[in-house]
Amino acid sequence: MIKIIDLKKRFNTRRVLNGLNLEIEQGKITVIIGRSGEGKSVLIKHIIGLLRPDSGQIFLDDMEITSMKEKDFNEVRKRFGMLFQGGALFDSMTVAGNVGFPLKEHTDLSDDDILKIVTEKLRRVGLVNVEEMMPADLSGGMRKRVGLARAIVMDPEIVLFDEPTTGLDPIMSDSVADLVLDTQRVLKTTYILITHDIPFTYKIADKIAMLHEGRIIEQGTVEEMKANQNPIVRQFLEGRAEGPIKVY
Amino acid sequence: MIGMFKGYLEKLGESAGKFVTSTGLMATMLAQAAVYAFTPPVKLRNIFKQMEFVGVQSLFVVVLTGTFTGMVMALQSFNALKRFGAESLVGPTVALSMARELGPVLTGLMVTGRAGSAMATELGTMRVTEQIDALFTMAVNPVKYLVVPRIIAGVLMFPLLTVITDFVGVVGGYMVGVRLLGINPGVYIGRTIDFVQVSDIFIGLEKSIVFGLIMSLVACFNGFYTTGGAEGVGRSATSSVVMGSVLILVSDYLLSSFLS
Ligand SMILES: Nc1ncnc2c1ncn2[C@@H]1O[C@H](COP(=O)(O)OP(=O)(O)OP(=O)(O)O)[C@@H](O)[C@H]1O
Ligand SMILES: [Mg+2]
């Protein structure tokens, strides 16, 4: 379980996280929603230790990770897999090099075995015969899927996906949802996802948490959130321009 | 008036602060790299790749620079030495300047322009596209993975390139001195061997090791701490060349005064 307590983070004068509290259950799929620029990416970067908070704590099981030394954190990170919003593929490596990179760095598997796993993971995200392509030659959606394959290649305990379906066609989005549900069922993976894709969220979420003005303002199951009467949540889930949230 | 002065002071303080922080960050990076360089597993493949990039791919530019420098040195020193009737000293003049000074410095400056800017651009792009962050999340230390091979390549390849520069410079000098200006070849070579000692060559090579370290560390530092998108990457490339070149020239003076 991951427990985030009173997390605060500012960049220069801009307060992004403002006393955020959230519990993420083990083996469950937690979806974080919220407007663009509210700090969703910043939040998951705190969970994996890319950013350190100004104050507040994050517990992973019983370990407090925000104050952990870089060296110890590195061990903790081996339990995570992360998809970056922009993919963050290594553009000096082929697709196979990218997806197989964590295996190559952290296991003693032979190159052949690595390639087998890579091909299998790429198939799971709907990609075949792309192993030798370079990231620059892929479409946006393909790049995202290579990033997904890389994030899950080690079968990590905890997976962080930053907008896994952005840029994917609806059919592909649905198959990503199936991928998430399958791995969660089989491997008991804990998922933390950020998305703006509401149908996708309704299909997979065990818990939806809405980030607004630096805090989690509402959270609950899909049914609870659908029934939630908070006008901010209603406006967001229904995707209306008029309401308490102003579009400047 | 006072406001202006205050603003000026603040700016000065800011740049001084920046200077102190970046010196500190660079020293930290060097210390980390030194530790990781000896922490297994050492990935030879990455090191070879960088050595190829710094060394092999610089050959052409280094040969060209070295040859023409040797040639112009022969021409100029001939003009000067002729006035004392000491044309026979053209050979040692060219060889000594190449070995002690021009070989390492020109190699340093040219390779900094070529490889240093490319390293800073590559790491800078990796930074702004979150590839360095991605390494972190995969529990791979980016200093070990990216910086260490580049520094090792710089430190190993600079002396090799310098030997090549020295050699082609001496050959270029010989061509101009003997073929063009008509100095007796026996005298040219004989005098060169009389005056130039192995220690002269070693002084140059010691310098080039330091220059190789400066080039790679400055390039990695600038690339690694890039901010501000594509424009920031360009800024990092420029400052890696400017900072690297200036530091090479400054340290050249300091090393020259220590080593002789
Ligand atoms: N490294 C940084 N330095 C300065 N400001 C930052 C940094 N990272 C994020 N921010 C700021 O924090 C805020 C939240 O950014 P974040 O990327 O988390 O948004 P987001 O909720 O993920 O939005 P989106 O849905 O568009 O991806 C933004 O205003 C951004 O400008
Ligand atoms: Mg984001």
PDB file of N, CA and C in Angstrom, chain B residues 113-150:
ATOM      1  N   GLY B 113      35.171  21.305 -29.728  1.00  0.00           N
ATOM      2  CA  GLY B 113      34.192  21.852 -30.664  1.00  0.00           C
ATOM      3  C   GLY B 113      33.356  20.760 -31.307  1.00  0.00           C
ATOM      4  N   ARG B 114      33.986  19.661 -31.625  1.00  0.00           N
ATOM      5  CA  ARG B 114      33.270  18.600 -32.322  1.00  0.00           C
ATOM      6  C   ARG B 114      32.516  17.684 -31.350  1.00  0.00           C
ATOM      7  N   ALA B 115      33.249  17.041 -30.470  1.00  0.00           N
ATOM      8  CA  ALA B 115      32.638  16.001 -29.635  1.00  0.00           C
ATOM      9  C   ALA B 115      31.941  16.595 -28.404  1.00  0.00           C
ATOM     10  N   GLY B 116      32.543  17.639 -27.834  1.00  0.00           N
ATOM     11  CA  GLY B 116      31.953  18.231 -26.633  1.00  0.00           C
ATOM     12  C   GLY B 116      30.564  18.774 -26.900  1.00  0.00           C
ATOM     13  N   SER B 117      30.420  19.506 -28.006  1.00  0.00           N
ATOM     14  CA  SER B 117      29.105  20.069 -28.297  1.00  0.00           C
ATOM     15  C   SER B 117      28.107  18.946 -28.579  1.00  0.00           C
ATOM     16  N   ALA B 118      28.562  17.898 -29.261  1.00  0.00           N
ATOM     17  CA  ALA B 118      27.651  16.796 -29.568  1.00  0.00           C
ATOM     18  C   ALA B 118      27.215  16.059 -28.303  1.00  0.00           C
ATOM     19  N   MET B 119      28.171  15.871 -27.379  1.00  0.00           N
ATOM     20  CA  MET B 119      27.820  15.219 -26.102  1.00  0.00           C
ATOM     21  C   MET B 119      26.800  16.039 -25.333  1.00  0.00           C
ATOM     22  N   ALA B 120      27.044  17.355 -25.265  1.00  0.00           N
ATOM     23  CA  ALA B 120      26.117  18.214 -24.519  1.00  0.00           C
ATOM     24  C   ALA B 120      24.741  18.195 -25.169  1.00  0.00           C
ATOM     25  N   THR B 121      24.713  18.190 -26.494  1.00  0.00           N
ATOM     26  CA  THR B 121      23.425  18.159 -27.191  1.00  0.00           C
ATOM     27  C   THR B 121      22.691  16.855 -26.907  1.00  0.00           C
ATOM     28  N   GLU B 122      23.440  15.750 -26.962  1.00  0.00           N
ATOM     29  CA  GLU B 122      22.785  14.456 -26.765  1.00  0.00           C
ATOM     30  C   GLU B 122      22.217  14.340 -25.347  1.00  0.00           C
ATOM     31  N   LEU B 123      23.055  14.664 -24.356  1.00  0.00           N
ATOM     32  CA  LEU B 123      22.574  14.557 -22.971  1.00  0.00           C
ATOM     33  C   LEU B 123      21.483  15.585 -22.702  1.00  0.00           C
ATOM     34  N   GLY B 124      21.626  16.773 -23.297  1.00  0.00           N
ATOM     35  CA  GLY B 124      20.606  17.810 -23.103  1.00  0.00           C
ATOM     36  C   GLY B 124      19.263  17.365 -23.659  1.00  0.00           C
ATOM     37  N   THR B 125      19.287  16.755 -24.833  1.00  0.00           N
ATOM     38  CA  THR B 125      18.043  16.253 -25.418  1.00  0.00           C
ATOM     39  C   THR B 125      17.455  15.155 -24.537  1.00  0.00           C
ATOM     40  N   MET B 126      18.333  14.299 -24.030  1.00  0.00           N
ATOM     41  CA  MET B 126      17.846  13.239 -23.143  1.00  0.00           C
ATOM     42  C   MET B 126      17.213  13.819 -21.887  1.00  0.00           C
ATOM     43  N   ARG B 127      17.779  14.924 -21.417  1.00  0.00           N
ATOM     44  CA  ARG B 127      17.217  15.567 -20.229  1.00  0.00           C
ATOM     45  C   ARG B 127      15.840  16.150 -20.521  1.00  0.00           C
ATOM     46  N   VAL B 128      15.736  16.950 -21.580  1.00  0.00           N
ATOM     47  CA  VAL B 128      14.460  17.648 -21.788  1.00  0.00           C
ATOM     48  C   VAL B 128      13.362  16.709 -22.290  1.00  0.00           C
ATOM     49  N   THR B 129      13.716  15.557 -22.847  1.00  0.00           N
ATOM     50  CA  THR B 129      12.679  14.605 -23.235  1.00  0.00           C
ATOM     51  C   THR B 129      12.480  13.529 -22.160  1.00  0.00           C
ATOM     52  N   GLU B 130      13.005  13.786 -20.975  1.00  0.00           N
ATOM     53  CA  GLU B 130      12.801  12.923 -19.799  1.00  0.00           C
ATOM     54  C   GLU B 130      13.457  11.549 -19.926  1.00  0.00           C
ATOM     55  N   GLN B 131      14.386  11.400 -20.867  1.00  0.00           N
ATOM     56  CA  GLN B 131      15.063  10.100 -20.975  1.00  0.00           C
ATOM     57  C   GLN B 131      15.972   9.857 -19.771  1.00  0.00           C
ATOM     58  N   ILE B 132      16.545  10.945 -19.239  1.00  0.00           N
ATOM     59  CA  ILE B 132      17.394  10.790 -18.049  1.00  0.00           C
ATOM     60  C   ILE B 132      16.532  10.410 -16.850  1.00  0.00           C
ATOM     61  N   ASP B 133      15.341  11.050 -16.753  1.00  0.00           N
ATOM     62  CA  ASP B 133      14.405  10.664 -15.692  1.00  0.00           C
ATOM     63  C   ASP B 133      14.004   9.204 -15.845  1.00  0.00           C
ATOM     64  N   ALA B 134      13.825   8.782 -17.106  1.00  0.00           N
ATOM     65  CA  ALA B 134      13.429   7.388 -17.339  1.00  0.00           C
ATOM     66  C   ALA B 134      14.506   6.427 -16.832  1.00  0.00           C
ATOM     67  N   LEU B 135      15.774   6.789 -17.038  1.00  0.00           N
ATOM     68  CA  LEU B 135      16.855   5.953 -16.498  1.00  0.00           C
ATOM     69  C   LEU B 135      16.716   5.816 -14.986  1.00  0.00           C
ATOM     70  N   PHE B 136      16.484   6.950 -14.323  1.00  0.00           N
ATOM     71  CA  PHE B 136      16.279   6.943 -12.875  1.00  0.00           C
ATOM     72  C   PHE B 136      15.179   5.972 -12.486  1.00  0.00           C
ATOM     73  N   THR B 137      14.029   6.067 -13.173  1.00  0.00           N
ATOM     74  CA  THR B 137      12.904   5.229 -12.765  1.00  0.00           C
ATOM     75  C   THR B 137      13.191   3.754 -13.018  1.00  0.00           C
ATOM     76  N   MET B 138      14.115   3.473 -13.936  1.00  0.00           N
ATOM     77  CA  MET B 138      14.471   2.067 -14.161  1.00  0.00           C
ATOM     78  C   MET B 138      15.624   1.643 -13.265  1.00  0.00           C
ATOM     79  N   ALA B 139      15.890   2.436 -12.238  1.00  0.00           N
ATOM     80  CA  ALA B 139      16.936   2.127 -11.258  1.00  0.00           C
ATOM     81  C   ALA B 139      18.312   2.013 -11.898  1.00  0.00           C
ATOM     82  N   VAL B 140      18.518   2.789 -12.947  1.00  0.00           N
ATOM     83  CA  VAL B 140      19.843   2.848 -13.572  1.00  0.00           C
ATOM     84  C   VAL B 140      20.399   4.244 -13.290  1.00  0.00           C
ATOM     85  N   ASN B 141      21.550   4.284 -12.667  1.00  0.00           N
ATOM     86  CA  ASN B 141      22.101   5.587 -12.325  1.00  0.00           C
ATOM     87  C   ASN B 141      22.610   6.297 -13.585  1.00  0.00           C
ATOM     88  N   PRO B 142      22.031   7.465 -13.902  1.00  0.00           N
ATOM     89  CA  PRO B 142      22.416   8.116 -15.162  1.00  0.00           C
ATOM     90  C   PRO B 142      23.868   8.591 -15.191  1.00  0.00           C
ATOM     91  N   VAL B 143      24.432   8.908 -14.023  1.00  0.00           N
ATOM     92  CA  VAL B 143      25.844   9.310 -14.033  1.00  0.00           C
ATOM     93  C   VAL B 143      26.703   8.115 -14.427  1.00  0.00           C
ATOM     94  N   LYS B 144      26.403   6.981 -13.843  1.00  0.00           N
ATOM     95  CA  LYS B 144      27.165   5.780 -14.194  1.00  0.00           C
ATOM     96  C   LYS B 144      26.949   5.390 -15.649  1.00  0.00           C
ATOM     97  N   TYR B 145      25.721   5.481 -16.080  1.00  0.00           N
ATOM     98  CA  TYR B 145      25.400   4.988 -17.415  1.00  0.00           C
ATOM     99  C   TYR B 145      25.834   5.951 -18.523  1.00  0.00           C
ATOM    100  N   LEU B 146      25.678   7.250 -18.271  1.00  0.00           N
ATOM    101  CA  LEU B 146      25.937   8.217 -19.350  1.00  0.00           C
ATOM    102  C   LEU B 146      27.267   8.961 -19.194  1.00  0.00           C
ATOM    103  N   VAL B 147      27.571   9.385 -17.958  1.00  0.00           N
ATOM    104  CA  VAL B 147      28.721  10.277 -17.775  1.00  0.00           C
ATOM    105  C   VAL B 147      30.035   9.496 -17.728  1.00  0.00           C
ATOM    106  N   VAL B 148      30.054   8.393 -16.995  1.00  0.00           N
ATOM    107  CA  VAL B 148      31.306   7.649 -16.822  1.00  0.00           C
ATOM    108  C   VAL B 148      31.942   7.223 -18.161  1.00  0.00           C
ATOM    109  N   PRO B 149      31.177   6.596 -19.074  1.00  0.00           N
ATOM    110  CA  PRO B 149      31.819   6.197 -20.338  1.00  0.00           C
ATOM    111  C   PRO B 149      32.368   7.382 -21.117  1.00  0.00           C
ATOM    112  N   ARG B 150      31.696   8.520 -21.036  1.00  0.00           N
ATOM    113  CA  ARG B 150      32.155   9.689 -21.793  1.00  0.00           C
ATOM    114  C   ARG B 150      33.439  10.255 -21.205  1.00  0.00           C
TER     115      ARG B 150
END
